[in-house]
Short mmCIF file of N, CA and C in Angstrom, two decimals:
data_model
loop_
_atom_site.label_atom_id
_atom_site.label_comp_id
_atom_site.label_asym_id
_atom_site.label_seq_id
_atom_site.Cartn_x
_atom_site.Cartn_y
_atom_site.Cartn_z
N MET A 1 78.04 101.81 94.71
CA MET A 1 79.33 101.39 94.41
C MET A 1 79.63 101.51 92.74
N THR A 2 80.73 102.00 92.50
CA THR A 2 81.05 102.16 91.14
C THR A 2 81.70 100.94 90.72
N PRO A 3 81.66 100.61 89.46
CA PRO A 3 82.32 99.64 88.73
C PRO A 3 84.00 99.60 88.93
N GLU A 4 84.40 100.89 89.01
CA GLU A 4 85.94 100.96 89.45
C GLU A 4 86.13 100.37 90.91
N LEU A 5 85.32 100.78 91.82
CA LEU A 5 85.43 100.23 93.15
C LEU A 5 85.25 98.83 93.24
N SER A 6 84.32 98.45 92.79
CA SER A 6 84.02 96.94 92.83
C SER A 6 85.20 96.15 92.16
N ALA A 7 85.82 96.67 90.99
CA ALA A 7 86.88 96.17 90.53
C ALA A 7 88.09 95.87 91.58
N PHE A 8 88.32 97.13 92.12
CA PHE A 8 89.43 97.27 93.25
C PHE A 8 89.11 96.29 94.29
N LEU A 9 87.80 95.92 94.75
CA LEU A 9 87.78 95.16 95.90
C LEU A 9 87.96 93.64 95.32
N ALA A 10 87.46 93.34 94.26
CA ALA A 10 87.60 91.98 93.69
C ALA A 10 89.29 91.72 93.44
N GLU A 11 89.74 92.62 92.97
CA GLU A 11 91.30 92.47 92.67
C GLU A 11 91.96 92.20 93.78
N HIS A 12 91.63 92.86 94.73
CA HIS A 12 92.50 92.89 96.19
C HIS A 12 91.72 91.70 97.32
N GLY A 13 90.82 91.00 96.69
CA GLY A 13 90.17 89.76 97.41
C GLY A 13 89.34 90.29 98.62
N PHE A 14 88.70 91.42 98.54
CA PHE A 14 87.59 91.85 99.43
C PHE A 14 86.23 91.51 99.17
N ALA A 15 86.13 90.85 98.31
CA ALA A 15 84.68 90.51 98.05
C ALA A 15 83.56 91.44 98.16
N GLY A 16 83.70 92.65 97.97
CA GLY A 16 82.59 93.55 97.78
C GLY A 16 82.48 94.35 99.29
N ASP A 17 83.12 93.88 100.25
CA ASP A 17 83.15 94.38 101.67
C ASP A 17 83.86 95.61 101.86
N ILE A 18 83.47 96.85 102.00
CA ILE A 18 84.22 97.99 102.19
C ILE A 18 85.13 97.99 103.39
N ASN A 19 84.59 97.07 104.38
CA ASN A 19 85.54 97.03 105.83
C ASN A 19 86.03 95.69 105.97
N ALA A 20 86.13 94.81 104.96
CA ALA A 20 86.84 93.35 105.22
C ALA A 20 88.17 93.69 105.46
N ALA A 21 88.72 92.86 106.37
CA ALA A 21 90.29 92.51 106.26
C ALA A 21 90.47 91.47 105.41
N SER A 22 91.98 91.84 104.77
CA SER A 22 92.22 90.74 103.95
C SER A 22 92.60 89.44 104.77
N ALA A 23 92.77 88.34 103.92
CA ALA A 23 92.86 87.07 104.58
C ALA A 23 94.31 87.06 105.59
N ASP A 24 95.13 87.81 105.44
CA ASP A 24 96.20 87.94 106.16
C ASP A 24 95.95 88.88 107.43
N GLY A 25 95.07 89.68 107.28
CA GLY A 25 94.79 90.61 108.18
C GLY A 25 95.76 92.02 108.02
N ARG A 26 96.42 92.15 107.17
CA ARG A 26 97.31 93.24 106.94
C ARG A 26 96.49 94.41 106.07
N PHE A 27 95.39 94.21 105.63
CA PHE A 27 94.88 95.60 105.05
C PHE A 27 93.21 95.28 105.19
N THR A 28 92.72 96.67 105.16
CA THR A 28 91.12 96.75 104.84
C THR A 28 91.35 97.50 103.44
N PRO A 29 90.36 97.67 102.63
CA PRO A 29 90.25 98.27 101.38
C PRO A 29 90.73 99.58 101.47
N LEU A 30 90.35 100.36 102.50
CA LEU A 30 91.01 101.77 102.71
C LEU A 30 92.51 101.47 102.78
N MET A 31 93.05 100.84 103.59
CA MET A 31 94.51 100.78 103.95
C MET A 31 95.17 100.23 102.74
N ARG A 32 94.52 99.21 101.84
CA ARG A 32 95.24 98.93 100.47
C ARG A 32 95.27 100.10 99.60
N ALA A 33 94.18 100.82 99.40
CA ALA A 33 94.03 101.95 98.76
C ALA A 33 95.10 103.22 99.13
N ALA A 34 95.28 103.32 100.29
CA ALA A 34 96.12 104.19 100.94
C ALA A 34 97.48 103.90 100.59
N LYS A 35 97.85 102.55 100.78
CA LYS A 35 99.37 102.31 100.53
C LYS A 35 99.50 102.12 99.02
N LEU A 36 98.57 102.08 98.11
CA LEU A 36 98.87 102.07 96.55
C LEU A 36 98.80 103.64 96.16
N GLY A 37 98.20 104.51 97.04
CA GLY A 37 98.16 105.81 96.64
C GLY A 37 96.90 106.24 95.63
N ARG A 38 96.02 105.33 96.06
CA ARG A 38 94.84 105.51 95.26
C ARG A 38 93.88 106.61 95.79
N LEU A 39 93.95 107.51 95.56
CA LEU A 39 93.12 108.87 96.23
C LEU A 39 91.72 108.54 95.91
N ASP A 40 91.76 108.16 94.37
CA ASP A 40 90.08 108.05 93.86
C ASP A 40 89.49 106.73 94.53
N ILE A 41 89.99 105.91 94.96
CA ILE A 41 89.35 104.64 95.58
C ILE A 41 89.13 105.25 97.16
N VAL A 42 90.11 105.72 97.88
CA VAL A 42 90.16 106.27 99.04
C VAL A 42 88.94 107.25 99.08
N GLU A 43 88.70 108.14 98.35
CA GLU A 43 87.31 108.98 98.15
C GLU A 43 86.18 108.29 98.35
N GLN A 44 85.99 107.36 97.46
CA GLN A 44 84.89 106.43 97.24
C GLN A 44 84.51 105.55 98.53
N LEU A 45 85.65 105.17 98.99
CA LEU A 45 85.65 104.21 100.33
C LEU A 45 85.12 104.93 101.48
N LEU A 46 85.45 106.28 101.60
CA LEU A 46 85.01 107.21 102.45
C LEU A 46 83.62 107.60 102.40
N ALA A 47 83.38 108.00 101.05
CA ALA A 47 81.87 108.45 100.79
C ALA A 47 80.83 107.21 101.29
N LEU A 48 81.38 105.79 101.31
CA LEU A 48 80.50 104.83 101.41
C LEU A 48 80.72 104.45 103.02
N GLY A 49 81.40 105.31 103.77
CA GLY A 49 81.45 105.01 105.34
C GLY A 49 82.55 103.93 105.61
N ALA A 50 83.42 103.84 104.73
CA ALA A 50 84.54 102.87 105.42
C ALA A 50 84.98 103.24 106.78
N GLU A 51 85.45 102.11 107.65
CA GLU A 51 85.91 102.52 108.91
C GLU A 51 87.33 103.10 108.66
N LEU A 52 87.30 104.37 109.14
CA LEU A 52 88.64 105.49 108.98
C LEU A 52 89.64 104.82 109.88
N ASN A 53 89.52 104.50 111.25
CA ASN A 53 90.49 104.14 112.06
C ASN A 53 90.56 102.60 112.52
N ALA A 54 90.45 101.74 111.31
CA ALA A 54 90.35 100.34 111.60
C ALA A 54 92.01 100.32 111.58
N ARG A 55 92.55 99.10 112.21
CA ARG A 55 93.77 98.91 112.47
C ARG A 55 94.17 97.43 111.98
N ASN A 56 95.22 97.38 111.40
CA ASN A 56 95.73 95.84 110.78
C ASN A 56 96.33 95.04 111.92
N ALA A 57 96.91 93.97 111.51
CA ALA A 57 97.34 93.12 112.50
C ALA A 57 98.67 93.58 113.18
N ASP A 58 99.24 94.62 112.46
CA ASP A 58 100.52 95.40 113.17
C ASP A 58 100.24 96.66 114.06
N GLY A 59 98.58 97.09 114.14
CA GLY A 59 98.32 97.98 114.73
C GLY A 59 98.27 99.28 114.02
N CYS A 60 98.54 99.28 112.85
CA CYS A 60 98.59 100.61 111.75
C CYS A 60 97.22 100.58 111.12
N ASN A 61 97.03 102.21 111.01
CA ASN A 61 95.91 102.58 110.34
C ASN A 61 96.20 102.87 108.87
N ALA A 62 95.13 103.54 108.30
CA ALA A 62 95.35 103.79 106.94
C ALA A 62 96.33 104.94 106.70
N LEU A 63 96.34 105.88 107.61
CA LEU A 63 97.35 106.91 107.68
C LEU A 63 98.73 106.48 107.47
N TRP A 64 98.96 105.47 108.26
CA TRP A 64 100.52 104.75 108.24
C TRP A 64 100.77 104.29 106.81
N LEU A 65 99.79 103.76 106.15
CA LEU A 65 100.01 103.21 104.96
C LEU A 65 100.07 104.29 103.89
N ALA A 66 99.22 105.36 104.05
CA ALA A 66 99.36 106.43 103.00
C ALA A 66 100.70 107.17 103.30
N CYS A 67 101.34 107.22 104.62
CA CYS A 67 102.67 107.81 104.66
C CYS A 67 103.84 106.82 104.08
N TYR A 68 103.63 105.45 104.21
CA TYR A 68 104.49 104.64 103.35
C TYR A 68 104.25 105.16 102.03
N ASN A 69 103.13 105.33 101.32
CA ASN A 69 103.22 105.82 99.93
C ASN A 69 103.80 107.27 99.69
N GLY A 70 103.50 108.01 100.69
CA GLY A 70 103.90 109.35 100.56
C GLY A 70 103.19 110.42 99.89
N ASP A 71 101.91 110.21 99.46
CA ASP A 71 101.25 111.06 98.67
C ASP A 71 100.46 112.20 99.62
N HIS A 72 101.22 113.48 99.31
CA HIS A 72 100.59 114.44 100.33
C HIS A 72 99.13 114.82 100.35
N ALA A 73 98.35 114.64 99.13
CA ALA A 73 96.95 114.83 98.90
C ALA A 73 96.35 113.82 99.80
N LEU A 74 96.60 112.61 99.52
CA LEU A 74 95.97 111.35 99.99
C LEU A 74 96.06 111.63 101.75
N ILE A 75 97.45 111.77 102.39
CA ILE A 75 97.58 112.02 103.61
C ILE A 75 96.70 113.18 104.19
N GLU A 76 96.80 114.28 103.61
CA GLU A 76 95.51 115.53 103.84
C GLU A 76 94.26 115.02 103.85
N ARG A 77 93.86 114.17 102.72
CA ARG A 77 92.61 113.73 102.55
C ARG A 77 92.13 113.05 104.02
N LEU A 78 92.99 111.97 104.15
CA LEU A 78 92.71 110.94 105.35
C LEU A 78 92.52 111.94 106.80
N LEU A 79 93.30 112.77 106.71
CA LEU A 79 93.51 113.76 108.10
C LEU A 79 92.25 114.44 107.95
N ALA A 80 91.93 115.25 106.91
CA ALA A 80 90.51 115.94 107.01
C ALA A 80 89.22 115.06 107.06
N ALA A 81 89.36 113.91 107.06
CA ALA A 81 88.34 113.07 107.06
C ALA A 81 88.16 112.47 108.78
N GLY A 82 89.42 112.75 109.50
CA GLY A 82 89.40 112.33 110.97
C GLY A 82 90.03 111.22 111.31
N VAL A 83 90.97 110.63 110.67
CA VAL A 83 91.80 109.48 110.95
C VAL A 83 92.61 110.02 111.93
N ASP A 84 93.00 109.03 112.96
CA ASP A 84 93.72 109.20 113.99
C ASP A 84 95.19 109.62 113.61
N ILE A 85 95.80 110.71 113.86
CA ILE A 85 97.27 111.26 113.47
C ILE A 85 97.96 110.62 114.37
N ASP A 86 97.71 110.27 115.62
CA ASP A 86 98.57 109.91 116.48
C ASP A 86 98.48 108.39 117.02
N ASN A 87 97.79 107.66 116.09
CA ASN A 87 97.78 106.09 116.23
C ASN A 87 98.98 105.59 116.62
N GLN A 88 99.35 104.79 117.33
CA GLN A 88 100.33 104.09 117.73
C GLN A 88 100.34 102.64 117.46
N ASN A 89 101.01 102.02 116.68
CA ASN A 89 101.04 100.82 116.37
C ASN A 89 101.33 99.70 117.37
N GLY A 90 101.55 98.34 117.00
CA GLY A 90 101.89 97.54 118.21
C GLY A 90 103.22 97.52 118.66
N ASN A 91 103.93 98.19 118.10
CA ASN A 91 105.21 98.71 118.81
C ASN A 91 105.33 99.77 119.54
N GLY A 92 103.95 100.59 119.45
CA GLY A 92 103.85 102.11 120.00
C GLY A 92 104.48 103.02 119.07
N ALA A 93 104.68 102.81 117.71
CA ALA A 93 105.02 103.80 117.00
C ALA A 93 103.83 104.37 116.02
N SER A 94 104.27 105.69 116.28
CA SER A 94 103.15 106.58 115.32
C SER A 94 103.68 107.03 114.05
N CYS A 95 103.03 107.43 113.00
CA CYS A 95 103.23 107.92 111.84
C CYS A 95 104.23 108.82 111.68
N LEU A 96 104.33 109.80 112.85
CA LEU A 96 105.58 110.70 112.89
C LEU A 96 106.76 109.92 112.98
N MET A 97 106.80 108.97 113.86
CA MET A 97 107.97 108.45 114.16
C MET A 97 108.42 107.47 112.96
N TYR A 98 107.55 106.93 112.44
CA TYR A 98 107.99 106.20 111.08
C TYR A 98 108.21 106.95 110.22
N VAL A 99 107.94 108.20 109.76
CA VAL A 99 108.42 109.22 108.71
C VAL A 99 109.89 109.68 109.05
N ALA A 100 109.86 110.02 110.41
CA ALA A 100 111.13 110.59 110.92
C ALA A 100 112.29 109.32 110.92
N SER A 101 111.96 108.32 111.08
CA SER A 101 112.86 107.32 111.20
C SER A 101 113.43 106.78 109.60
N ASN A 102 112.44 107.05 108.54
CA ASN A 102 112.71 106.79 107.28
C ASN A 102 113.04 107.95 106.49
N SER A 103 113.48 108.91 107.08
CA SER A 103 113.90 110.44 106.55
C SER A 103 113.21 110.79 105.44
N LYS A 104 111.91 110.92 105.78
CA LYS A 104 110.80 111.86 104.96
C LYS A 104 110.43 113.05 105.58
N PRO A 105 111.31 113.79 105.25
CA PRO A 105 111.14 115.34 106.04
C PRO A 105 109.97 115.91 105.44
N ASP A 106 109.59 115.58 104.31
CA ASP A 106 108.30 116.48 103.64
C ASP A 106 107.18 115.99 104.48
N LEU A 107 107.19 114.55 104.88
CA LEU A 107 106.04 114.13 105.55
C LEU A 107 106.22 114.36 107.12
N VAL A 108 107.29 114.47 107.66
CA VAL A 108 107.57 114.83 108.94
C VAL A 108 106.75 116.47 109.21
N LYS A 109 107.22 117.24 108.21
CA LYS A 109 106.62 118.60 108.18
C LYS A 109 105.27 118.57 108.02
N LEU A 110 104.76 117.93 107.01
CA LEU A 110 103.30 117.81 106.94
C LEU A 110 102.65 117.36 108.20
N LEU A 111 103.04 116.26 108.80
CA LEU A 111 102.34 115.80 110.13
C LEU A 111 102.34 116.72 111.28
N LEU A 112 103.57 117.27 111.45
CA LEU A 112 103.83 118.24 112.53
C LEU A 112 102.67 119.57 112.09
N ASP A 113 102.84 120.03 110.95
CA ASP A 113 101.82 121.19 110.66
C ASP A 113 100.30 120.68 111.01
N LYS A 114 99.90 119.46 110.87
CA LYS A 114 98.65 118.96 110.87
C LYS A 114 98.29 118.59 112.39
N GLY A 115 99.35 118.63 113.30
CA GLY A 115 99.08 118.55 114.55
C GLY A 115 99.75 117.24 115.08
N ALA A 116 100.34 116.46 114.68
CA ALA A 116 100.92 115.11 114.98
C ALA A 116 101.77 115.59 116.44
N ASN A 117 101.60 114.82 117.35
CA ASN A 117 102.35 114.90 118.66
C ASN A 117 103.74 114.36 118.61
N PRO A 118 105.01 115.46 118.65
CA PRO A 118 106.02 114.81 118.53
C PRO A 118 106.68 114.26 119.99
N ALA A 119 105.95 114.49 121.02
CA ALA A 119 106.33 113.88 122.17
C ALA A 119 105.92 112.38 122.55
N LEU A 120 105.36 112.03 121.75
CA LEU A 120 104.82 110.55 121.98
C LEU A 120 106.16 109.54 122.06
N LYS A 121 105.96 108.42 122.92
CA LYS A 121 107.01 107.38 122.92
C LYS A 121 106.67 106.29 122.53
N ASN A 122 107.62 105.42 121.87
CA ASN A 122 107.11 104.06 121.53
C ASN A 122 107.41 103.34 122.75
N PHE A 123 107.27 101.94 122.63
CA PHE A 123 107.60 101.15 123.74
C PHE A 123 108.71 100.81 124.04
N ASP A 124 109.84 101.40 123.39
CA ASP A 124 111.40 101.52 123.71
C ASP A 124 111.77 102.86 124.23
N ASP A 125 110.72 103.59 124.64
CA ASP A 125 110.78 105.03 125.23
C ASP A 125 111.46 105.99 124.27
N PHE A 126 111.30 105.69 122.75
CA PHE A 126 111.88 106.65 121.76
C PHE A 126 110.81 107.55 121.19
N SER A 127 110.92 108.73 121.22
CA SER A 127 110.30 109.68 120.57
C SER A 127 110.69 109.97 118.92
N ALA A 128 109.83 110.63 118.24
CA ALA A 128 110.26 110.69 116.70
C ALA A 128 111.49 111.46 116.46
N LEU A 129 111.97 112.25 117.56
CA LEU A 129 113.27 113.11 117.63
C LEU A 129 114.24 111.98 117.90
N ASP A 130 114.05 111.16 118.64
CA ASP A 130 115.06 110.25 118.88
C ASP A 130 115.22 109.35 117.74
N LEU A 131 114.41 109.12 116.83
CA LEU A 131 114.30 107.91 115.61
C LEU A 131 114.60 108.82 114.63
N ALA A 132 115.02 110.20 114.25
CA ALA A 132 115.06 110.82 113.23
C ALA A 132 116.39 110.33 112.38
N ALA A 133 116.19 110.27 111.18
CA ALA A 133 117.44 109.36 110.54
C ALA A 133 117.96 110.66 109.54
N SER A 134 117.62 111.57 109.71
CA SER A 134 118.35 112.89 108.67
C SER A 134 118.45 114.15 109.60
N ARG A 135 119.40 114.78 109.19
CA ARG A 135 119.45 116.10 109.82
C ARG A 135 118.23 116.98 109.65
N THR A 136 117.69 116.98 108.45
CA THR A 136 116.49 117.70 108.45
C THR A 136 115.37 117.39 109.21
N CYS A 137 114.98 116.15 109.45
CA CYS A 137 114.01 115.56 110.21
C CYS A 137 114.30 116.07 111.51
N LEU A 138 115.64 115.83 112.02
CA LEU A 138 115.98 116.03 113.31
C LEU A 138 115.58 117.73 113.66
N GLN A 139 115.91 118.61 112.64
CA GLN A 139 115.75 120.02 112.83
C GLN A 139 114.41 120.40 112.68
N LEU A 140 113.44 119.57 112.23
CA LEU A 140 111.94 119.97 112.13
C LEU A 140 111.47 119.54 113.61
N LEU A 141 112.04 118.36 113.82
CA LEU A 141 111.44 117.80 115.11
C LEU A 141 111.85 118.66 116.38
N LYS A 142 113.14 119.24 116.22
CA LYS A 142 113.53 120.28 117.52
C LYS A 142 112.92 121.35 117.43
N THR A 143 112.62 121.87 116.33
CA THR A 143 111.66 123.19 116.15
C THR A 143 110.26 122.87 116.65
N ALA A 144 109.79 121.69 116.72
CA ALA A 144 108.45 121.35 116.88
C ALA A 144 108.27 121.25 118.65
N ARG A 145 109.40 121.01 119.22
CA ARG A 145 109.32 120.95 120.71
C ARG A 145 109.19 122.31 121.28
#
């Protein structure tokens, strides 16, 4: 473990455990690094065998938090490592639904290009297409069907 990773874990209260959940259950170190856009830390955690598909108290995985951040390289790295692209959180929402509903067309395109399933429905029976918040997202999702 590098001094940089040790410092990151200590700063965020993980006490050196690469798979520990934060006290509030919102993050693992991988999730926190993804949300902060820290590809360098993500790389180190993956190399040490961090749990790729751990889910937080809301049912979100590291990919969801990487989509929140929006860094394409980070998202692509998690996908290359095998993160579940179609993980559905506690409300049944996938990352594709999240980025479509938050009008992030660049991420809609990226996730579709990487194989995200546009037909998934959340617990309210809405798909990413139903949730699209912009015309660009809507057009990308219509094309994907």
